[in-house]
mmCIF file of C-alpha atoms in Angstrom:
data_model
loop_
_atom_site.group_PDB
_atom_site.id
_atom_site.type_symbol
_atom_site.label_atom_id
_atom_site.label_comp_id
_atom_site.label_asym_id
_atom_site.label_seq_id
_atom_site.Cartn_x
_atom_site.Cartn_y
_atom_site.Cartn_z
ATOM 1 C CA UNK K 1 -68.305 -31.996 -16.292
ATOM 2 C CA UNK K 2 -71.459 -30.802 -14.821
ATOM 3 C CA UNK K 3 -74.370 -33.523 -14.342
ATOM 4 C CA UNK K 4 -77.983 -32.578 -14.038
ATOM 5 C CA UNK K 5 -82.063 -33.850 -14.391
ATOM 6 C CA UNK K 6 -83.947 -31.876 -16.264
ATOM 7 C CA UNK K 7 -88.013 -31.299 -16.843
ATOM 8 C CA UNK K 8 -89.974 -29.946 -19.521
ATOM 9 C CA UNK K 9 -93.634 -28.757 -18.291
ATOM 10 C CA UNK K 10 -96.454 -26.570 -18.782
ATOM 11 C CA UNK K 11 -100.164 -26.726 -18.017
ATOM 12 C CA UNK K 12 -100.996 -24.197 -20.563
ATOM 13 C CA UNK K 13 -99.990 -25.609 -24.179
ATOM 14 C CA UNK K 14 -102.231 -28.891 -24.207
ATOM 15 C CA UNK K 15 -101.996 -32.340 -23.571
ATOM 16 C CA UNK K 16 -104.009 -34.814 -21.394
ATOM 17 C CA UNK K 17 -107.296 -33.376 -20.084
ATOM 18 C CA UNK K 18 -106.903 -32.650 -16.434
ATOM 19 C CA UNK K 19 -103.090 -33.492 -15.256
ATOM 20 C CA UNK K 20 -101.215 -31.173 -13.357
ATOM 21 C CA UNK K 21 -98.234 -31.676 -15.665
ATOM 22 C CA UNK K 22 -95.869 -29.560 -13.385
ATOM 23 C CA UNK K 23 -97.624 -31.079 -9.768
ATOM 24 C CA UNK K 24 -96.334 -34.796 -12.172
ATOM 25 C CA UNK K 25 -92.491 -33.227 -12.331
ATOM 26 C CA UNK K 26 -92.653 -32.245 -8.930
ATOM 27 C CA UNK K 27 -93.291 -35.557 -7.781
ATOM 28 C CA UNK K 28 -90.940 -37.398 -10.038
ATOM 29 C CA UNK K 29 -88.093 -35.006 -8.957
ATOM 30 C CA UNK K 30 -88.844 -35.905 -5.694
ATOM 31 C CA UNK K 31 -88.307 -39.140 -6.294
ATOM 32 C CA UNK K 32 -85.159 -38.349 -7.558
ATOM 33 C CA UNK K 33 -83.784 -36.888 -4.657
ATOM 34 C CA UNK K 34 -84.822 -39.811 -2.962
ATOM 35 C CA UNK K 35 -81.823 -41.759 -4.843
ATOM 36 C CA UNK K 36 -79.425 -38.954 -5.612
ATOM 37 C CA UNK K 37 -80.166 -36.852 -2.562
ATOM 38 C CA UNK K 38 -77.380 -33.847 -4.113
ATOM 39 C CA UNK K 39 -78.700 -34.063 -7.703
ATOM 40 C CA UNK K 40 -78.909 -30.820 -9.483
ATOM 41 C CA UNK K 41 -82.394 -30.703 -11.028
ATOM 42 C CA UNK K 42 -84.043 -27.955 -13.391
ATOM 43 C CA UNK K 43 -87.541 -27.206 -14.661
ATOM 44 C CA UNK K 44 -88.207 -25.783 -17.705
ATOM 45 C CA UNK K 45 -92.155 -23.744 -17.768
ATOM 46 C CA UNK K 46 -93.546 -20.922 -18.627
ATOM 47 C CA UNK K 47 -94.699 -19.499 -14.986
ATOM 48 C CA UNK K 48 -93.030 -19.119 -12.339
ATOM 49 C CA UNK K 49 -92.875 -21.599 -9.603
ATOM 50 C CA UNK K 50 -91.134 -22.207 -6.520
ATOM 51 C CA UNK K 51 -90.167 -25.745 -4.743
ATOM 52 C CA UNK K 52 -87.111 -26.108 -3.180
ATOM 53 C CA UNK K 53 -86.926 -29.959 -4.809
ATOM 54 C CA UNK K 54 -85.275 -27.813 -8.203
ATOM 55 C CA UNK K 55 -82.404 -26.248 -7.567
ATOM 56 C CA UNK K 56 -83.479 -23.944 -10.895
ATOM 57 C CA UNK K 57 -86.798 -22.695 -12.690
ATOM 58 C CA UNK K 58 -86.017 -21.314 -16.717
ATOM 59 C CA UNK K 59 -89.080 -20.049 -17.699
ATOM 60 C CA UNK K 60 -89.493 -20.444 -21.309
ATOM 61 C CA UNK K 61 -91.878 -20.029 -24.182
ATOM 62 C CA UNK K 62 -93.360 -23.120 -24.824
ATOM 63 C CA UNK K 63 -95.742 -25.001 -26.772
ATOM 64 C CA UNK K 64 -97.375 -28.568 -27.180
ATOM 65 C CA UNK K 65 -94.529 -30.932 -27.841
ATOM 66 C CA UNK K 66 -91.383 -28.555 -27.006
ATOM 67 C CA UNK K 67 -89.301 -30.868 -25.551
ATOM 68 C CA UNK K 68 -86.298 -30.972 -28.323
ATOM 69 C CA UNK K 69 -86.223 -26.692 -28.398
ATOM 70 C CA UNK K 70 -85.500 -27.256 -24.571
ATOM 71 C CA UNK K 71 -82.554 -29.883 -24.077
ATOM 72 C CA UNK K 72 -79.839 -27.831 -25.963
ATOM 73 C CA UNK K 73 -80.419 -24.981 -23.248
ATOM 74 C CA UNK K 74 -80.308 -28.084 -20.663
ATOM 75 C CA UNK K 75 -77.641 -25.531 -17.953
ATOM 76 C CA UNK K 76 -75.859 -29.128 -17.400
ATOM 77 C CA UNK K 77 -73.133 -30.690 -19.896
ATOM 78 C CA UNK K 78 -74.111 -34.460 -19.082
ATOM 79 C CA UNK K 79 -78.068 -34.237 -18.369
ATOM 80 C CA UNK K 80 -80.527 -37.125 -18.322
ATOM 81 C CA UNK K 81 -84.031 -36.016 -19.396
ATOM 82 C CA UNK K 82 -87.171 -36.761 -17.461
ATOM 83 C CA UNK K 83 -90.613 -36.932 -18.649
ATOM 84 C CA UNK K 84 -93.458 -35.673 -16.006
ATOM 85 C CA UNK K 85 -95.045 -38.694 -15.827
ATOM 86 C CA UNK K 86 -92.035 -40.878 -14.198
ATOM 87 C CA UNK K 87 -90.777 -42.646 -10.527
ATOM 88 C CA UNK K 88 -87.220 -42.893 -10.573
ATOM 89 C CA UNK K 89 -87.095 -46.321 -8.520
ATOM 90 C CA UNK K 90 -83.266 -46.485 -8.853
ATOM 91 C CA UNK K 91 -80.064 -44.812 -8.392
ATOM 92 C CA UNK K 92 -79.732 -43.965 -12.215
ATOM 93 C CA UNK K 93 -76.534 -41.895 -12.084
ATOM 94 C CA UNK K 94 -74.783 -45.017 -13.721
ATOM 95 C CA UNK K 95 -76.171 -43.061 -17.098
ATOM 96 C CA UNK K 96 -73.758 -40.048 -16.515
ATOM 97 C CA UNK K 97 -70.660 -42.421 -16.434
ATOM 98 C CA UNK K 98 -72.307 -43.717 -19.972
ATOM 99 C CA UNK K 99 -72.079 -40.416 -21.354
ATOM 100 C CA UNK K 100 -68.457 -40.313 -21.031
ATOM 101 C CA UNK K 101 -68.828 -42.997 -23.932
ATOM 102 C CA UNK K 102 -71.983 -42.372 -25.705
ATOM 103 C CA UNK K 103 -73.870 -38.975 -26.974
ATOM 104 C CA UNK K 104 -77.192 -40.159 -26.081
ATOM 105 C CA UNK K 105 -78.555 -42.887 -24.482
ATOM 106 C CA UNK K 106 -82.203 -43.903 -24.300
ATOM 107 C CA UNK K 107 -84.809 -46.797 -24.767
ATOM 108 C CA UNK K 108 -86.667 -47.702 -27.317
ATOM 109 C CA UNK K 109 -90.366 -47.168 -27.812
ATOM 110 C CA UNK K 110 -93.061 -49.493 -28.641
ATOM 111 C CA UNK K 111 -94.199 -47.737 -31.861
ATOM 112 C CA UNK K 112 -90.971 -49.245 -33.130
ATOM 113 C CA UNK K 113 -91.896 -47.396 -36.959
ATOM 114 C CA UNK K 114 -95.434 -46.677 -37.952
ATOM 115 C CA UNK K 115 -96.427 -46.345 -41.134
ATOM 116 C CA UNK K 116 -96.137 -42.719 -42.369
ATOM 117 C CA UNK K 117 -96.091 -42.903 -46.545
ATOM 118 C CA UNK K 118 -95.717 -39.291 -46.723
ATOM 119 C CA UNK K 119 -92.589 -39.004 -44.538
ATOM 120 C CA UNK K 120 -90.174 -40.693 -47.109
ATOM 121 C CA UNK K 121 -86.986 -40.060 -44.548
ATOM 122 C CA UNK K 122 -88.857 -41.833 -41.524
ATOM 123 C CA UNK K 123 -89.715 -44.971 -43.941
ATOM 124 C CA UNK K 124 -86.130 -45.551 -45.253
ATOM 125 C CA UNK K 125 -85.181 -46.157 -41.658
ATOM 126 C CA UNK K 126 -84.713 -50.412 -41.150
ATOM 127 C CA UNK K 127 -87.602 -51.211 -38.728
ATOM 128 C CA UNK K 128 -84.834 -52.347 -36.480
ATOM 129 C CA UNK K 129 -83.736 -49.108 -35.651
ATOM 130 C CA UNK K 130 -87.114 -48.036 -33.584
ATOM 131 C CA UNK K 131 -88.073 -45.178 -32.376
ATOM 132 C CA UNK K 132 -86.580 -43.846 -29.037
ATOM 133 C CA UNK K 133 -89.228 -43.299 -26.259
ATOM 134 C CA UNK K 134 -87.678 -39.562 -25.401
ATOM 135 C CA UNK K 135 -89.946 -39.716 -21.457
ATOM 136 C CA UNK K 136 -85.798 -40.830 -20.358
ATOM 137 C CA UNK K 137 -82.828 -39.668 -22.459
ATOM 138 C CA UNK K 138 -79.558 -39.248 -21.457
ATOM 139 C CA UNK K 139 -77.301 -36.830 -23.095
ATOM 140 C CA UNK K 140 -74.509 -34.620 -23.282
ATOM 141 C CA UNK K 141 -73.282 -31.689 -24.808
ATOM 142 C CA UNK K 142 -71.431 -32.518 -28.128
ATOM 143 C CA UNK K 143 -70.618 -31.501 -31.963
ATOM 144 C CA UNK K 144 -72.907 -35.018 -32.474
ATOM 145 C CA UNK K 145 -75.347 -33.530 -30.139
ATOM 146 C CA UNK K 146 -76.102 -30.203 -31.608
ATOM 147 C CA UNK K 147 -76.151 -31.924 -34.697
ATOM 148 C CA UNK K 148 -79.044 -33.871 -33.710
ATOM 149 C CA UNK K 149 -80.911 -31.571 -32.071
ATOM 150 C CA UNK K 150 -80.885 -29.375 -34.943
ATOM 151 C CA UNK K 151 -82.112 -32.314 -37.437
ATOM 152 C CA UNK K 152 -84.801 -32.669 -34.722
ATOM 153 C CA UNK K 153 -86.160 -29.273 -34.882
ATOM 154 C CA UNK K 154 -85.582 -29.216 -38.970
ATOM 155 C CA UNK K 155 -87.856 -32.554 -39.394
ATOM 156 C CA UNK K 156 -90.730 -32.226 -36.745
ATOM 157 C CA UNK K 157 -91.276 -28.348 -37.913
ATOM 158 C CA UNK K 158 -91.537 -29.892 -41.563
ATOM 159 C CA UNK K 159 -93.986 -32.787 -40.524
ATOM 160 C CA UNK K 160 -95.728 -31.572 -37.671
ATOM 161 C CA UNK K 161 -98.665 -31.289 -40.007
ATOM 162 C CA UNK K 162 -98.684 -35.239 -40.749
ATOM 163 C CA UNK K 163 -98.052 -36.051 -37.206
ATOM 164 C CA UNK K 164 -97.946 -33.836 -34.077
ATOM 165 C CA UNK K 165 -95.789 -35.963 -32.129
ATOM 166 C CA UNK K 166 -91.971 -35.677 -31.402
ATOM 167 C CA UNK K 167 -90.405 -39.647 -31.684
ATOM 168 C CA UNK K 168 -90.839 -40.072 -35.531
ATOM 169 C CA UNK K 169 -88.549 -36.946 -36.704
ATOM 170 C CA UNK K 170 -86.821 -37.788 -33.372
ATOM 171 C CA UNK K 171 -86.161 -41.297 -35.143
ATOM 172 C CA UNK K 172 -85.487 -39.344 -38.431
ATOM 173 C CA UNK K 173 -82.650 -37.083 -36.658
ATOM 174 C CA UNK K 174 -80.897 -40.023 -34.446
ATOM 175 C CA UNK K 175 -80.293 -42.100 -38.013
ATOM 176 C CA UNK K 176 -79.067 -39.198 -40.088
ATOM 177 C CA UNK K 177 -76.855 -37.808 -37.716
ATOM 178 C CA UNK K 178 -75.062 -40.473 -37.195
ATOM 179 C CA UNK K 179 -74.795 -39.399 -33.357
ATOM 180 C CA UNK K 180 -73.275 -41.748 -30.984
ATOM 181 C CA UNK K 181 -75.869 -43.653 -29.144
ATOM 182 C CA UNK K 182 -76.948 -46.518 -27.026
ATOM 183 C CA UNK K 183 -79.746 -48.452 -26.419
ATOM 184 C CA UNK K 184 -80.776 -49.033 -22.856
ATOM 185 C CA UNK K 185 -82.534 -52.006 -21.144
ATOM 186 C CA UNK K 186 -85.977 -51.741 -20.863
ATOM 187 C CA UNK K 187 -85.946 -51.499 -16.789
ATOM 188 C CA UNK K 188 -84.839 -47.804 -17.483
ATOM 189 C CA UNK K 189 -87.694 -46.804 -18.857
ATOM 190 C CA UNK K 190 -90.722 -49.617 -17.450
ATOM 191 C CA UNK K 191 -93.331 -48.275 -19.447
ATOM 192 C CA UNK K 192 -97.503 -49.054 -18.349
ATOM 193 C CA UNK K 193 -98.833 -52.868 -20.000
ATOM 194 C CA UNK K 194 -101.451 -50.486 -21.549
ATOM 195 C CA UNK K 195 -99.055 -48.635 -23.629
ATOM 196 C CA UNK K 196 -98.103 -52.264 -25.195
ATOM 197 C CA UNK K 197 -101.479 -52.857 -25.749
ATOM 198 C CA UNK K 198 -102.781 -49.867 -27.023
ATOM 199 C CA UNK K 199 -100.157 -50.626 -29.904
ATOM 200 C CA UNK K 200 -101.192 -54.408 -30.668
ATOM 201 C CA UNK K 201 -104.432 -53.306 -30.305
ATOM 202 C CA UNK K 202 -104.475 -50.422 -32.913
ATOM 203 C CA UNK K 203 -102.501 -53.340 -35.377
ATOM 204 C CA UNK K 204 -105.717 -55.907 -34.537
ATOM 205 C CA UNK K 205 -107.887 -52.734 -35.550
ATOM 206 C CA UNK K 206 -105.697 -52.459 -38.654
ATOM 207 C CA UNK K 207 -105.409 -48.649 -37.665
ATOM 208 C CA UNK K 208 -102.968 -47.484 -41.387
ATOM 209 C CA UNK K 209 -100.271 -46.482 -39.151
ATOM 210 C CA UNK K 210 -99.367 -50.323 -37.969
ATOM 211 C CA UNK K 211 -98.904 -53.067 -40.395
ATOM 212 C CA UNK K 212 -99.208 -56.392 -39.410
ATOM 213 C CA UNK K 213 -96.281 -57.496 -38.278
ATOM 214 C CA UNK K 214 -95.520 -54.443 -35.752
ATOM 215 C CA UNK K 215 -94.152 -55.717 -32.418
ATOM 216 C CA UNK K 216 -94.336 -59.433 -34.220
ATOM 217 C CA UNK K 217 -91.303 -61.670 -32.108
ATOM 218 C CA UNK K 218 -88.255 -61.763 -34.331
ATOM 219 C CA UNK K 219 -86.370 -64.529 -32.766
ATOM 220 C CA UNK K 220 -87.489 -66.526 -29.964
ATOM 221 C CA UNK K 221 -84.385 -67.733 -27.781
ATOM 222 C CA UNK K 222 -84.481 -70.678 -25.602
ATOM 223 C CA UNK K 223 -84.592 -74.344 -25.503
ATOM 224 C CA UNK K 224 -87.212 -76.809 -26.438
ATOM 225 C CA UNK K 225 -88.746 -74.561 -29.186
ATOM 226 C CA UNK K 226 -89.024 -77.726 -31.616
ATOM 227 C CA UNK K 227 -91.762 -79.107 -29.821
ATOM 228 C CA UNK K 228 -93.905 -75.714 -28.784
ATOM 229 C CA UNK K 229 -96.350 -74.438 -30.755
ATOM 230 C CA UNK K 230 -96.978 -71.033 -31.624
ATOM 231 C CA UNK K 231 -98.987 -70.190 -28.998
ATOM 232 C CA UNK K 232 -96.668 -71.986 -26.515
ATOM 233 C CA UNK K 233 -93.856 -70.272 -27.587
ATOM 234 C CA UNK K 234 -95.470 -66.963 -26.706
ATOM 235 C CA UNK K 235 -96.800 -68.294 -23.453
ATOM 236 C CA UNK K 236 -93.110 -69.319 -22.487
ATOM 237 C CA UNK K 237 -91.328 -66.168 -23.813
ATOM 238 C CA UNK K 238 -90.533 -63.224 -21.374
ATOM 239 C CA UNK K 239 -93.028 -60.207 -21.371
ATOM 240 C CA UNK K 240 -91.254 -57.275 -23.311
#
């Protein structure tokens, strides 16, 4: 089976003020050549560009938060799914001999499951099963697969409206097709200390979307926690 990176990027649909969102994929591909020096990488955008660090360009239509309308046409049966903004630090091609197992693999996010009233399929979902951060997926071609994807595109086009970002119907898709996935460790996807942050912080600010127990410790899990104190036990426990 074939085994490929891919990118999704445009600097014409949106996004943050001021990045060079293909320069970003550039940069992170080159990085991955630095680990898998005969990867086979592709860009998706909409205008043309030329670097020898892709070994393909498909220029596509795209818009603000196209990501899902791009993997199924990923030219690669077992792919793994970059976001712009990454380094790969690591040879990560142990995720390809996971997709002989698994459908998907991919970490999860620290939004875990906001609080969305009006999305009725997104709330039914355990708070356990959080949302996947889709910057690094892993995936390959499958029956399972294209029945996600398709879920994908049905639930964000039908809530875009209520929110304009891809991990909630993402979250809605991965539970109701029963696809066959696995949850990485978090060193596959080492996400900034501000994006924690911004999360307990918008909880503290009682923004509606958090209640307040989101990212709250579920277990603690190691010895002497009789005689620690709240506080203690957070000092002690590992940073997630």
């Amino acid at each position: 089976m074939s085994c490929g990176y891919i990118y999704v990027a445009s600097n014409s649909v949106g996004g943050v003020k001021g990045t060079d969102y293909v320069k970003e994929a550039t940069f992170s591909a080159e990085s991955v050549r630095k680990v898998d020096p005969e990867a086979q990488i592709c860009l998706f955008t909409d205008k043309p560009y030329d670097n020898p660090v892709f070994n393909e360009v498909k220029i596509v239509e795209m818009s603000l938060r196209c990501k899902q309308a791009c993997l199924e046409q990923s030219p690669y049966d077992k792919t793994i799914l970059l976001d712009t903004d990454t380094y790969v630090n690591h040879d990560i091609r142990d995720l390809f001999d996971m997709l002989d197992k698994y459908e998907l693999v991919g970490c999860p996010d620290y939004s875990r499951k906001r609080i969305f009233p009006k999305i009725t399929e997104y709330m039914n979902i355990p708070y356990g099963f959080s949302e996947l951060n889709t910057g690094v997926v892993g995936f390959k071609k499958s029956v399972g697969f294209k029945r996600f994807i398709d879920l994908w595109n049905v639930y964000y086009k039908k809530y875009k409206e209520i929110t304009p970002w891809d991990q909630p119907s993402c979250r809605i898709a991965l539970w109701e097709s029963n696809i066959n996935m696995y949850m990485l460790p978090i060193e596959y996807n080492r996400r900034a200390l501000a994006t924690k942050e911004k999360c307990i912080n918008l909880r503290i600010k009682k923004d509606p979307r958090f209640d307040e127990h989101h990212l709250k410790t579920r277990v603690f899990h190691f010895h002497g926690l009789a005689d620690m104190n709240d506080k203690e036990k957070e000092k002690k426990a590992q940073q997630f």
